[in-house]
Amino acid sequence: MTKVTMEAAMPYGQIEKENGVAVVWLDQPGKKVNTISIDLVDTFTAILDSLENDETVKGIVLISRKPDNFIAGADIDKFKDIVSSNEAEELSRQGHALLNRMAAFPKPIVAALHGATLGGGLEVALACHYRIASDDPKTILALPEVKLGILPGGGGTQRLPRLVGLQTALDMMLTGKNVYPRQAKKMGLVDDLIHPYGLLQAAKKAALELVGHPPERKKRQSFVAKLLESNPLSRSIVYKKAAELVQKRTWGNYPAPFKIIECVKAGLEKGPEAGMEAEIKNFGELMVSPQSRELVQIFLSMTALKKNPMKEQARPVRKIGVLGAGLMGSGVAHVSATNGISVLLKDITYEAVGQGEKAIWRDLDGKVKKKALSPFERDITLSRISGTVDYRGFEKADLIIEAVFEDLELKKRILAETEANTKEEAIFASNTSSLPIGSIAAAAKRPDKVIGMHYFSPVPKMPLLEIIVTEKTADWVRATAFDVGIRQGKTVIVVNDGPGFYTTRILAPLLNEALEILNEGGDVEEIDRAMRQFGYPVGPIALIDEVGIDVGAHVSKVLGPLFTARRATPNTAMERLFAAGYKGRKNNRGFYLYGDPSSKKKKEVNKEIYTFFGGPNRRKFDPPEIQNRLSLIMVNEAALCLQEGILQSPRDGDIGAVFGLGFPPFLGGPFRYLDSLGLPKVLALLEKMGPRFTPAQILRDREAKNQRFYA
Ligand SMILES: NC(=O)c1ccc[n+]([C@@H]2O[C@H](COP(=O)([O-])OP(=O)(O)OC[C@H]3O[C@@H](n4cnc5c(N)ncnc54)[C@H](O)[C@@H]3O)[C@@H](O)[C@H]2O)c1
């Protein structure tokens, strides 16, 4: 007979007992998702106390009552309250005590996982005796702590390698990447997969079957991996290689990955106790490290920017029109359709439309192959996009986003055509990368409905949307564009209009300065290396090749007057290179030569390029000189953007630079960087470097008042 009893409601977990199984429902009060917090530790301790001596309970199931979420990790908001490494160590120690007790619990505990199982959430699951996951694409398992500059502090660095093997565990923890259900099963991270509807039943069954029969697991590893991980000597090669790879990728700017390797090594070579101690100590240190503080700040700013401050003014957008099915247009169509918006995708020819649609198909199908998306979802998404070469159907569109060539006259013409073919209240958004929105809207009939929506390439991957408003843009238009950006999964900043708005405007002087160093005899690879070492994902010269020398030449023309105003000579190299047929990566003629894409050969410097920069003789620059010139000219321009009201806050400036331009995340963004360097030092450096580095007045003012950009 089935007997269901409900114990008194606990603050976080509720117990339901049925046929010898206690089902613990995780349901953190007042939160949309379950997080790891002190009340969870208290609740679990109480639950384990009550179940340990309850004779009616043979096995236990942990499951979440929240939709599509098991436990989404720690409450990151609380990180800033931790002021000392001792405090952080103590938290980790408490977590360890609880999870060790779970792992050694005399009754089997089964984790039933559906939805986000992240960070501490996965560590809870790892401490259980058995894991069943739903085979739903919403189920994601990861230990993403490294992205916040810390490490898994709940035994993750110890339990994961023992379960899935050393190399797989390092890969997961050093990248923080998502693991989807099928991969999780294959690597042994979960024991079984089941449809979400059958999850609870399957978990209950497993809990009873495990009574007196602990699970037997075979390591699902290749022969080579087993061999490599079988003894201390071969494992030492794995640790060394992992550390080398981290060093190569991060230039040593982030301490967390090295500490992760250290903890794993301590555990496997000196035993679990030593490993746990290393984890607690390193967790404490990392938690209060400057890198982690900056990464946490970025996370919190990003979360804040995911909320539309003018939500109540936003109007519904059901259908959008996208003009131009090229690189950017197809990307915008993709992220819109993925998030439930119908799209009319227009280009000049069916061939161009077809190419855009094909690019979207390729991307979605890649996800299906990785099992991150079901074939049904792929097809539904594609069915939301209708390709077209005329304006039929545009009368129903609520928002039109143009992504045609970067040409002011063309954009003005497209705007006029759109106004003639759409309803009165339709919004026109331009994805221009540099042209002032006011100039595009100069002859608009409905200038209050014109706005900039600046996406970054590749659109499905890049997290930022920069919205540009003019003096005439209506508030509801701004609110609606913001809403669309959030629906497309973007972090949104709103800036005021001007040439290059914010992101392009601060990038341009950095690139210009890189070309200036080339003019002075610098070396392409040295400049790029210095800036990667500083923390950028790609060097500035490689970036020019990626963006396109044609695009760069155009942008320098638009921003030319700005450089002149700063007493800098706009570098004409890009225009001259473009005129000579250099376009960068797209035509395999740039600062680098890329060779055949199918060959594995690394790109090499195109020596011809030096004829545009004073000939083949190059001279050495110290990396700090390159780094200071390039980073501070950008940071100073960011300060000018704040001074002139292009930016509304330092926070927007930091998020725009980190998410849109790859400004080193561990430095937190231009304004956090200014704060951490200290304005007296920044002013001294700028003043030493010449007239084009003349400090923004706002820097002098704040220094005089001893004010920071962040409290
Ligand atoms: N590529 C980037 O990294 C990037 C980033 C941000 C913004 N942008 C901006 O986005 C816009 C598009 O750039 P892209 O890289 O996608 O260019 P692209 O060359 O890949 O695509 C432009 C598309 O517009 C189409 N087109 C031209 N005239 C048209 C018309 N009258 N009606 C409909 N379609 C028309 C072209 O056929 C082409 O397919 C530009 O303004 C660019 O500055 C580009």
JSON list of N, CA, C and O and ligand atoms in Angstrom, two decimals, residues 323-329 346-349 352 391 402-407 410-411 413-414 417 430-435 454-457 547 551, ligand 1:
[
{"chain": "A", "resi": 323, "resn": "LEU", "atom": "N", "xyz": [16.77, 43.34, -42.47]},
{"chain": "A", "resi": 323, "resn": "LEU", "atom": "CA", "xyz": [17.19, 43.73, -43.82]},
{"chain": "A", "resi": 323, "resn": "LEU", "atom": "C", "xyz": [18.67, 43.41, -43.99]},
{"chain": "A", "resi": 323, "resn": "LEU", "atom": "O", "xyz": [19.51, 43.94, -43.25]},
{"chain": "A", "resi": 324, "resn": "GLY", "atom": "N", "xyz": [18.97, 42.55, -44.94]},
{"chain": "A", "resi": 324, "resn": "GLY", "atom": "CA", "xyz": [20.35, 42.10, -45.14]},
{"chain": "A", "resi": 324, "resn": "GLY", "atom": "C", "xyz": [20.51, 40.73, -44.48]},
{"chain": "A", "resi": 324, "resn": "GLY", "atom": "O", "xyz": [20.30, 40.60, -43.27]},
{"chain": "A", "resi": 325, "resn": "ALA", "atom": "N", "xyz": [20.83, 39.73, -45.30]},
{"chain": "A", "resi": 325, "resn": "ALA", "atom": "CA", "xyz": [20.97, 38.37, -44.75]},
{"chain": "A", "resi": 325, "resn": "ALA", "atom": "C", "xyz": [22.43, 37.96, -44.70]},
{"chain": "A", "resi": 325, "resn": "ALA", "atom": "O", "xyz": [22.78, 36.79, -44.80]},
{"chain": "A", "resi": 326, "resn": "GLY", "atom": "N", "xyz": [23.32, 38.96, -44.56]},
{"chain": "A", "resi": 326, "resn": "GLY", "atom": "CA", "xyz": [24.76, 38.67, -44.49]},
{"chain": "A", "resi": 326, "resn": "GLY", "atom": "C", "xyz": [25.15, 38.16, -43.12]},
{"chain": "A", "resi": 326, "resn": "GLY", "atom": "O", "xyz": [24.31, 37.62, -42.38]},
{"chain": "A", "resi": 327, "resn": "LEU", "atom": "N", "xyz": [26.40, 38.37, -42.79]},
{"chain": "A", "resi": 327, "resn": "LEU", "atom": "CA", "xyz": [26.94, 37.87, -41.52]},
{"chain": "A", "resi": 327, "resn": "LEU", "atom": "C", "xyz": [26.08, 38.32, -40.33]},
{"chain": "A", "resi": 327, "resn": "LEU", "atom": "O", "xyz": [25.66, 37.52, -39.50]},
{"chain": "A", "resi": 328, "resn": "MET", "atom": "N", "xyz": [25.81, 39.63, -40.26]},
{"chain": "A", "resi": 328, "resn": "MET", "atom": "CA", "xyz": [25.11, 40.16, -39.09]},
{"chain": "A", "resi": 328, "resn": "MET", "atom": "C", "xyz": [23.61, 39.90, -39.16]},
{"chain": "A", "resi": 328, "resn": "MET", "atom": "O", "xyz": [22.99, 39.50, -38.18]},
{"chain": "A", "resi": 329, "resn": "GLY", "atom": "N", "xyz": [23.01, 40.14, -40.35]},
{"chain": "A", "resi": 329, "resn": "GLY", "atom": "CA", "xyz": [21.57, 39.96, -40.49]},
{"chain": "A", "resi": 329, "resn": "GLY", "atom": "C", "xyz": [21.15, 38.53, -40.17]},
{"chain": "A", "resi": 329, "resn": "GLY", "atom": "O", "xyz": [20.18, 38.30, -39.45]},
{"chain": "A", "resi": 346, "resn": "LYS", "atom": "N", "xyz": [15.12, 39.66, -45.28]},
{"chain": "A", "resi": 346, "resn": "LYS", "atom": "CA", "xyz": [15.13, 40.18, -46.64]},
{"chain": "A", "resi": 346, "resn": "LYS", "atom": "C", "xyz": [16.55, 40.52, -47.10]},
{"chain": "A", "resi": 346, "resn": "LYS", "atom": "O", "xyz": [17.34, 41.10, -46.36]},
{"chain": "A", "resi": 347, "resn": "ASP", "atom": "N", "xyz": [16.83, 40.14, -48.34]},
{"chain": "A", "resi": 347, "resn": "ASP", "atom": "CA", "xyz": [18.07, 40.58, -48.97]},
{"chain": "A", "resi": 347, "resn": "ASP", "atom": "C", "xyz": [17.71, 40.94, -50.42]},
{"chain": "A", "resi": 347, "resn": "ASP", "atom": "O", "xyz": [16.53, 40.97, -50.78]},
{"chain": "A", "resi": 348, "resn": "ILE", "atom": "N", "xyz": [18.74, 41.21, -51.23]},
{"chain": "A", "resi": 348, "resn": "ILE", "atom": "CA", "xyz": [18.43, 41.66, -52.60]},
{"chain": "A", "resi": 348, "resn": "ILE", "atom": "C", "xyz": [18.13, 40.47, -53.51]},
{"chain": "A", "resi": 348, "resn": "ILE", "atom": "O", "xyz": [17.29, 40.55, -54.39]},
{"chain": "A", "resi": 349, "resn": "THR", "atom": "N", "xyz": [18.83, 39.38, -53.31]},
{"chain": "A", "resi": 349, "resn": "THR", "atom": "CA", "xyz": [18.61, 38.19, -54.17]},
{"chain": "A", "resi": 349, "resn": "THR", "atom": "C", "xyz": [18.26, 36.99, -53.31]},
{"chain": "A", "resi": 349, "resn": "THR", "atom": "O", "xyz": [18.62, 36.94, -52.13]},
{"chain": "A", "resi": 352, "resn": "ALA", "atom": "N", "xyz": [21.36, 35.36, -51.88]},
{"chain": "A", "resi": 352, "resn": "ALA", "atom": "CA", "xyz": [21.87, 35.94, -50.62]},
{"chain": "A", "resi": 352, "resn": "ALA", "atom": "C", "xyz": [21.02, 35.49, -49.44]},
{"chain": "A", "resi": 352, "resn": "ALA", "atom": "O", "xyz": [21.56, 35.14, -48.37]},
{"chain": "A", "resi": 391, "resn": "TYR", "atom": "N", "xyz": [9.19, 43.63, -49.77]},
{"chain": "A", "resi": 391, "resn": "TYR", "atom": "CA", "xyz": [8.66, 44.08, -48.48]},
{"chain": "A", "resi": 391, "resn": "TYR", "atom": "C", "xyz": [7.29, 43.48, -48.15]},
{"chain": "A", "resi": 391, "resn": "TYR", "atom": "O", "xyz": [6.64, 43.93, -47.22]},
{"chain": "A", "resi": 402, "resn": "GLU", "atom": "N", "xyz": [18.02, 46.76, -39.54]},
{"chain": "A", "resi": 402, "resn": "GLU", "atom": "CA", "xyz": [18.76, 46.71, -40.80]},
{"chain": "A", "resi": 402, "resn": "GLU", "atom": "C", "xyz": [20.21, 46.32, -40.55]},
{"chain": "A", "resi": 402, "resn": "GLU", "atom": "O", "xyz": [20.83, 46.77, -39.58]},
{"chain": "A", "resi": 403, "resn": "ALA", "atom": "N", "xyz": [20.72, 45.46, -41.43]},
{"chain": "A", "resi": 403, "resn": "ALA", "atom": "CA", "xyz": [22.14, 45.06, -41.36]},
{"chain": "A", "resi": 403, "resn": "ALA", "atom": "C", "xyz": [22.67, 44.98, -42.80]},
{"chain": "A", "resi": 403, "resn": "ALA", "atom": "O", "xyz": [23.21, 43.97, -43.21]},
{"chain": "A", "resi": 404, "resn": "VAL", "atom": "N", "xyz": [22.43, 46.07, -43.56]},
{"chain": "A", "resi": 404, "resn": "VAL", "atom": "CA", "xyz": [22.96, 46.13, -44.94]},
{"chain": "A", "resi": 404, "resn": "VAL", "atom": "C", "xyz": [24.36, 46.74, -44.86]},
{"chain": "A", "resi": 404, "resn": "VAL", "atom": "O", "xyz": [24.86, 47.04, -43.78]},
{"chain": "A", "resi": 405, "resn": "PHE", "atom": "N", "xyz": [24.99, 46.92, -46.03]},
{"chain": "A", "resi": 405, "resn": "PHE", "atom": "CA", "xyz": [26.37, 47.42, -46.02]},
{"chain": "A", "resi": 405, "resn": "PHE", "atom": "C", "xyz": [26.49, 48.74, -45.25]},
{"chain": "A", "resi": 405, "resn": "PHE", "atom": "O", "xyz": [25.53, 49.50, -45.15]},
{"chain": "A", "resi": 406, "resn": "GLU", "atom": "N", "xyz": [27.69, 48.98, -44.74]},
{"chain": "A", "resi": 406, "resn": "GLU", "atom": "CA", "xyz": [27.94, 50.18, -43.93]},
{"chain": "A", "resi": 406, "resn": "GLU", "atom": "C", "xyz": [28.09, 51.39, -44.86]},
{"chain": "A", "resi": 406, "resn": "GLU", "atom": "O", "xyz": [29.21, 51.81, -45.19]},
{"chain": "A", "resi": 407, "resn": "ASP", "atom": "N", "xyz": [26.96, 51.95, -45.29]},
{"chain": "A", "resi": 407, "resn": "ASP", "atom": "CA", "xyz": [27.01, 53.05, -46.25]},
{"chain": "A", "resi": 407, "resn": "ASP", "atom": "C", "xyz": [25.85, 53.98, -45.89]},
{"chain": "A", "resi": 407, "resn": "ASP", "atom": "O", "xyz": [24.68, 53.57, -45.92]},
{"chain": "A", "resi": 410, "resn": "LEU", "atom": "N", "xyz": [22.99, 54.41, -48.43]},
{"chain": "A", "resi": 410, "resn": "LEU", "atom": "CA", "xyz": [22.19, 53.18, -48.54]},
{"chain": "A", "resi": 410, "resn": "LEU", "atom": "C", "xyz": [21.27, 53.04, -47.33]},
{"chain": "A", "resi": 410, "resn": "LEU", "atom": "O", "xyz": [20.08, 52.74, -47.45]},
{"chain": "A", "resi": 411, "resn": "LYS", "atom": "N", "xyz": [21.81, 53.29, -46.15]},
{"chain": "A", "resi": 411, "resn": "LYS", "atom": "CA", "xyz": [21.02, 53.12, -44.93]},
{"chain": "A", "resi": 411, "resn": "LYS", "atom": "C", "xyz": [19.86, 54.12, -44.90]},
{"chain": "A", "resi": 411, "resn": "LYS", "atom": "O", "xyz": [18.76, 53.80, -44.46]},
{"chain": "A", "resi": 413, "resn": "ARG", "atom": "N", "xyz": [18.38, 55.33, -47.51]},
{"chain": "A", "resi": 413, "resn": "ARG", "atom": "CA", "xyz": [17.39, 54.89, -48.51]},
{"chain": "A", "resi": 413, "resn": "ARG", "atom": "C", "xyz": [16.55, 53.73, -47.95]},
{"chain": "A", "resi": 413, "resn": "ARG", "atom": "O", "xyz": [15.33, 53.71, -48.07]},
{"chain": "A", "resi": 414, "resn": "ILE", "atom": "N", "xyz": [17.25, 52.81, -47.28]},
{"chain": "A", "resi": 414, "resn": "ILE", "atom": "CA", "xyz": [16.57, 51.65, -46.69]},
{"chain": "A", "resi": 414, "resn": "ILE", "atom": "C", "xyz": [15.56, 52.10, -45.64]},
{"chain": "A", "resi": 414, "resn": "ILE", "atom": "O", "xyz": [14.47, 51.55, -45.52]},
{"chain": "A", "resi": 417, "resn": "GLU", "atom": "N", "xyz": [12.52, 53.39, -47.43]},
{"chain": "A", "resi": 417, "resn": "GLU", "atom": "CA", "xyz": [11.74, 52.26, -47.97]},
{"chain": "A", "resi": 417, "resn": "GLU", "atom": "C", "xyz": [10.97, 51.58, -46.85]},
{"chain": "A", "resi": 417, "resn": "GLU", "atom": "O", "xyz": [9.80, 51.23, -47.01]},
{"chain": "A", "resi": 430, "resn": "SER", "atom": "N", "xyz": [18.99, 50.34, -36.56]},
{"chain": "A", "resi": 430, "resn": "SER", "atom": "CA", "xyz": [20.15, 50.13, -37.42]},
{"chain": "A", "resi": 430, "resn": "SER", "atom": "C", "xyz": [21.24, 49.40, -36.64]},
{"chain": "A", "resi": 430, "resn": "SER", "atom": "O", "xyz": [21.50, 49.71, -35.48]},
{"chain": "A", "resi": 431, "resn": "ASN", "atom": "N", "xyz": [21.86, 48.44, -37.34]},
{"chain": "A", "resi": 431, "resn": "ASN", "atom": "CA", "xyz": [22.99, 47.72, -36.73]},
{"chain": "A", "resi": 431, "resn": "ASN", "atom": "C", "xyz": [24.31, 48.29, -37.24]},
{"chain": "A", "resi": 431, "resn": "ASN", "atom": "O", "xyz": [25.30, 47.58, -37.36]},
{"chain": "A", "resi": 432, "resn": "THR", "atom": "N", "xyz": [24.31, 49.57, -37.56]},
{"chain": "A", "resi": 432, "resn": "THR", "atom": "CA", "xyz": [25.56, 50.18, -38.03]},
{"chain": "A", "resi": 432, "resn": "THR", "atom": "C", "xyz": [26.65, 50.02, -36.97]},
{"chain": "A", "resi": 432, "resn": "THR", "atom": "O", "xyz": [26.35, 49.99, -35.78]},
{"chain": "A", "resi": 433, "resn": "SER", "atom": "N", "xyz": [27.92, 49.94, -37.41]},
{"chain": "A", "resi": 433, "resn": "SER", "atom": "CA", "xyz": [28.96, 49.84, -36.40]},
{"chain": "A", "resi": 433, "resn": "SER", "atom": "C", "xyz": [29.61, 51.18, -36.10]},
{"chain": "A", "resi": 433, "resn": "SER", "atom": "O", "xyz": [30.44, 51.26, -35.19]},
{"chain": "A", "resi": 434, "resn": "SER", "atom": "N", "xyz": [29.29, 52.21, -36.89]},
{"chain": "A", "resi": 434, "resn": "SER", "atom": "CA", "xyz": [29.95, 53.49, -36.57]},
{"chain": "A", "resi": 434, "resn": "SER", "atom": "C", "xyz": [29.11, 54.73, -36.91]},
{"chain": "A", "resi": 434, "resn": "SER", "atom": "O", "xyz": [29.31, 55.77, -36.30]},
{"chain": "A", "resi": 435, "resn": "LEU", "atom": "N", "xyz": [28.19, 54.63, -37.87]},
{"chain": "A", "resi": 435, "resn": "LEU", "atom": "CA", "xyz": [27.49, 55.84, -38.33]},
{"chain": "A", "resi": 435, "resn": "LEU", "atom": "C", "xyz": [26.55, 56.36, -37.26]},
{"chain": "A", "resi": 435, "resn": "LEU", "atom": "O", "xyz": [25.80, 55.58, -36.66]},
{"chain": "A", "resi": 454, "resn": "HIS", "atom": "N", "xyz": [23.16, 47.74, -31.93]},
{"chain": "A", "resi": 454, "resn": "HIS", "atom": "CA", "xyz": [24.49, 47.34, -32.40]},
{"chain": "A", "resi": 454, "resn": "HIS", "atom": "C", "xyz": [24.85, 45.98, -31.81]},
{"chain": "A", "resi": 454, "resn": "HIS", "atom": "O", "xyz": [25.09, 45.87, -30.61]},
{"chain": "A", "resi": 455, "resn": "TYR", "atom": "N", "xyz": [24.86, 44.97, -32.69]},
{"chain": "A", "resi": 455, "resn": "TYR", "atom": "CA", "xyz": [25.23, 43.60, -32.28]},
{"chain": "A", "resi": 455, "resn": "TYR", "atom": "C", "xyz": [26.70, 43.38, -32.61]},
{"chain": "A", "resi": 455, "resn": "TYR", "atom": "O", "xyz": [27.30, 44.15, -33.35]},
{"chain": "A", "resi": 456, "resn": "PHE", "atom": "N", "xyz": [27.24, 42.31, -32.07]},
{"chain": "A", "resi": 456, "resn": "PHE", "atom": "CA", "xyz": [28.66, 42.00, -32.29]},
{"chain": "A", "resi": 456, "resn": "PHE", "atom": "C", "xyz": [28.79, 40.63, -32.95]},
{"chain": "A", "resi": 456, "resn": "PHE", "atom": "O", "xyz": [27.92, 39.78, -32.79]},
{"chain": "A", "resi": 457, "resn": "SER", "atom": "N", "xyz": [29.84, 40.48, -33.70]},
{"chain": "A", "resi": 457, "resn": "SER", "atom": "CA", "xyz": [29.99, 39.26, -34.50]},
{"chain": "A", "resi": 457, "resn": "SER", "atom": "C", "xyz": [30.86, 38.22, -33.79]},
{"chain": "A", "resi": 457, "resn": "SER", "atom": "O", "xyz": [31.89, 38.59, -33.20]},
{"chain": "A", "resi": 547, "resn": "VAL", "atom": "N", "xyz": [38.02, 41.69, -38.46]},
{"chain": "A", "resi": 547, "resn": "VAL", "atom": "CA", "xyz": [36.92, 42.61, -38.74]},
{"chain": "A", "resi": 547, "resn": "VAL", "atom": "C", "xyz": [36.91, 42.98, -40.23]},
{"chain": "A", "resi": 547, "resn": "VAL", "atom": "O", "xyz": [35.87, 43.17, -40.84]},
{"chain": "A", "resi": 551, "resn": "VAL", "atom": "N", "xyz": [36.42, 47.34, -43.60]},
{"chain": "A", "resi": 551, "resn": "VAL", "atom": "CA", "xyz": [35.57, 47.91, -42.55]},
{"chain": "A", "resi": 551, "resn": "VAL", "atom": "C", "xyz": [36.38, 48.92, -41.73]},
{"chain": "A", "resi": 551, "resn": "VAL", "atom": "O", "xyz": [35.92, 50.03, -41.45]},
{"chain": "B", "resi": 1, "resn": "LIG", "atom": "N1", "xyz": [30.75, 42.31, -39.43]},
{"chain": "B", "resi": 1, "resn": "LIG", "atom": "C1", "xyz": [30.81, 42.78, -38.20]},
{"chain": "B", "resi": 1, "resn": "LIG", "atom": "O1", "xyz": [31.63, 42.35, -37.38]},
{"chain": "B", "resi": 1, "resn": "LIG", "atom": "C2", "xyz": [29.82, 43.84, -37.76]},
{"chain": "B", "resi": 1, "resn": "LIG", "atom": "C3", "xyz": [29.61, 44.06, -36.39]},
{"chain": "B", "resi": 1, "resn": "LIG", "atom": "C4", "xyz": [28.66, 45.00, -36.00]},
{"chain": "B", "resi": 1, "resn": "LIG", "atom": "C5", "xyz": [27.95, 45.70, -36.95]},
{"chain": "B", "resi": 1, "resn": "LIG", "atom": "N2", "xyz": [28.19, 45.48, -38.28]},
{"chain": "B", "resi": 1, "resn": "LIG", "atom": "C6", "xyz": [27.42, 46.25, -39.25]},
{"chain": "B", "resi": 1, "resn": "LIG", "atom": "O2", "xyz": [26.37, 45.42, -39.75]},
{"chain": "B", "resi": 1, "resn": "LIG", "atom": "C7", "xyz": [26.07, 45.78, -41.10]},
{"chain": "B", "resi": 1, "resn": "LIG", "atom": "C8", "xyz": [26.16, 44.55, -41.97]},
{"chain": "B", "resi": 1, "resn": "LIG", "atom": "O3", "xyz": [27.44, 43.98, -41.88]},
{"chain": "B", "resi": 1, "resn": "LIG", "atom": "P1", "xyz": [27.75, 42.50, -42.36]},
{"chain": "B", "resi": 1, "resn": "LIG", "atom": "O4", "xyz": [29.10, 42.19, -41.86]},
{"chain": "B", "resi": 1, "resn": "LIG", "atom": "O5", "xyz": [26.63, 41.61, -42.02]},
{"chain": "B", "resi": 1, "resn": "LIG", "atom": "O6", "xyz": [27.81, 42.68, -43.94]},
{"chain": "B", "resi": 1, "resn": "LIG", "atom": "P2", "xyz": [27.56, 41.60, -45.08]},
{"chain": "B", "resi": 1, "resn": "LIG", "atom": "O7", "xyz": [28.25, 42.11, -46.26]},
{"chain": "B", "resi": 1, "resn": "LIG", "atom": "O8", "xyz": [27.89, 40.23, -44.59]},
{"chain": "B", "resi": 1, "resn": "LIG", "atom": "O9", "xyz": [25.99, 41.65, -45.33]},
{"chain": "B", "resi": 1, "resn": "LIG", "atom": "C9", "xyz": [25.30, 42.73, -45.86]},
{"chain": "B", "resi": 1, "resn": "LIG", "atom": "C10", "xyz": [24.10, 42.17, -46.59]},
{"chain": "B", "resi": 1, "resn": "LIG", "atom": "O10", "xyz": [23.23, 43.24, -46.91]},
{"chain": "B", "resi": 1, "resn": "LIG", "atom": "C11", "xyz": [22.63, 42.93, -48.15]},
{"chain": "B", "resi": 1, "resn": "LIG", "atom": "N3", "xyz": [22.04, 44.13, -48.74]},
{"chain": "B", "resi": 1, "resn": "LIG", "atom": "C12", "xyz": [22.65, 45.17, -49.34]},
{"chain": "B", "resi": 1, "resn": "LIG", "atom": "N4", "xyz": [21.72, 46.06, -49.76]},
{"chain": "B", "resi": 1, "resn": "LIG", "atom": "C13", "xyz": [20.51, 45.57, -49.38]},
{"chain": "B", "resi": 1, "resn": "LIG", "atom": "C14", "xyz": [19.18, 46.04, -49.52]},
{"chain": "B", "resi": 1, "resn": "LIG", "atom": "N5", "xyz": [18.91, 47.17, -50.16]},
{"chain": "B", "resi": 1, "resn": "LIG", "atom": "N6", "xyz": [18.18, 45.28, -49.01]},
{"chain": "B", "resi": 1, "resn": "LIG", "atom": "C15", "xyz": [18.46, 44.12, -48.37]},
{"chain": "B", "resi": 1, "resn": "LIG", "atom": "N7", "xyz": [19.69, 43.63, -48.23]},
{"chain": "B", "resi": 1, "resn": "LIG", "atom": "C16", "xyz": [20.71, 44.35, -48.73]},
{"chain": "B", "resi": 1, "resn": "LIG", "atom": "C17", "xyz": [23.78, 42.37, -48.95]},
{"chain": "B", "resi": 1, "resn": "LIG", "atom": "O11", "xyz": [23.34, 41.64, -50.08]},
{"chain": "B", "resi": 1, "resn": "LIG", "atom": "C18", "xyz": [24.47, 41.49, -47.91]},
{"chain": "B", "resi": 1, "resn": "LIG", "atom": "O12", "xyz": [23.96, 40.17, -47.93]},
{"chain": "B", "resi": 1, "resn": "LIG", "atom": "C19", "xyz": [27.04, 46.89, -41.44]},
{"chain": "B", "resi": 1, "resn": "LIG", "atom": "O13", "xyz": [26.43, 48.13, -41.20]},
{"chain": "B", "resi": 1, "resn": "LIG", "atom": "C20", "xyz": [28.18, 46.68, -40.47]},
{"chain": "B", "resi": 1, "resn": "LIG", "atom": "O14", "xyz": [28.92, 47.85, -40.23]},
{"chain": "B", "resi": 1, "resn": "LIG", "atom": "C21", "xyz": [29.09, 44.55, -38.69]}
]
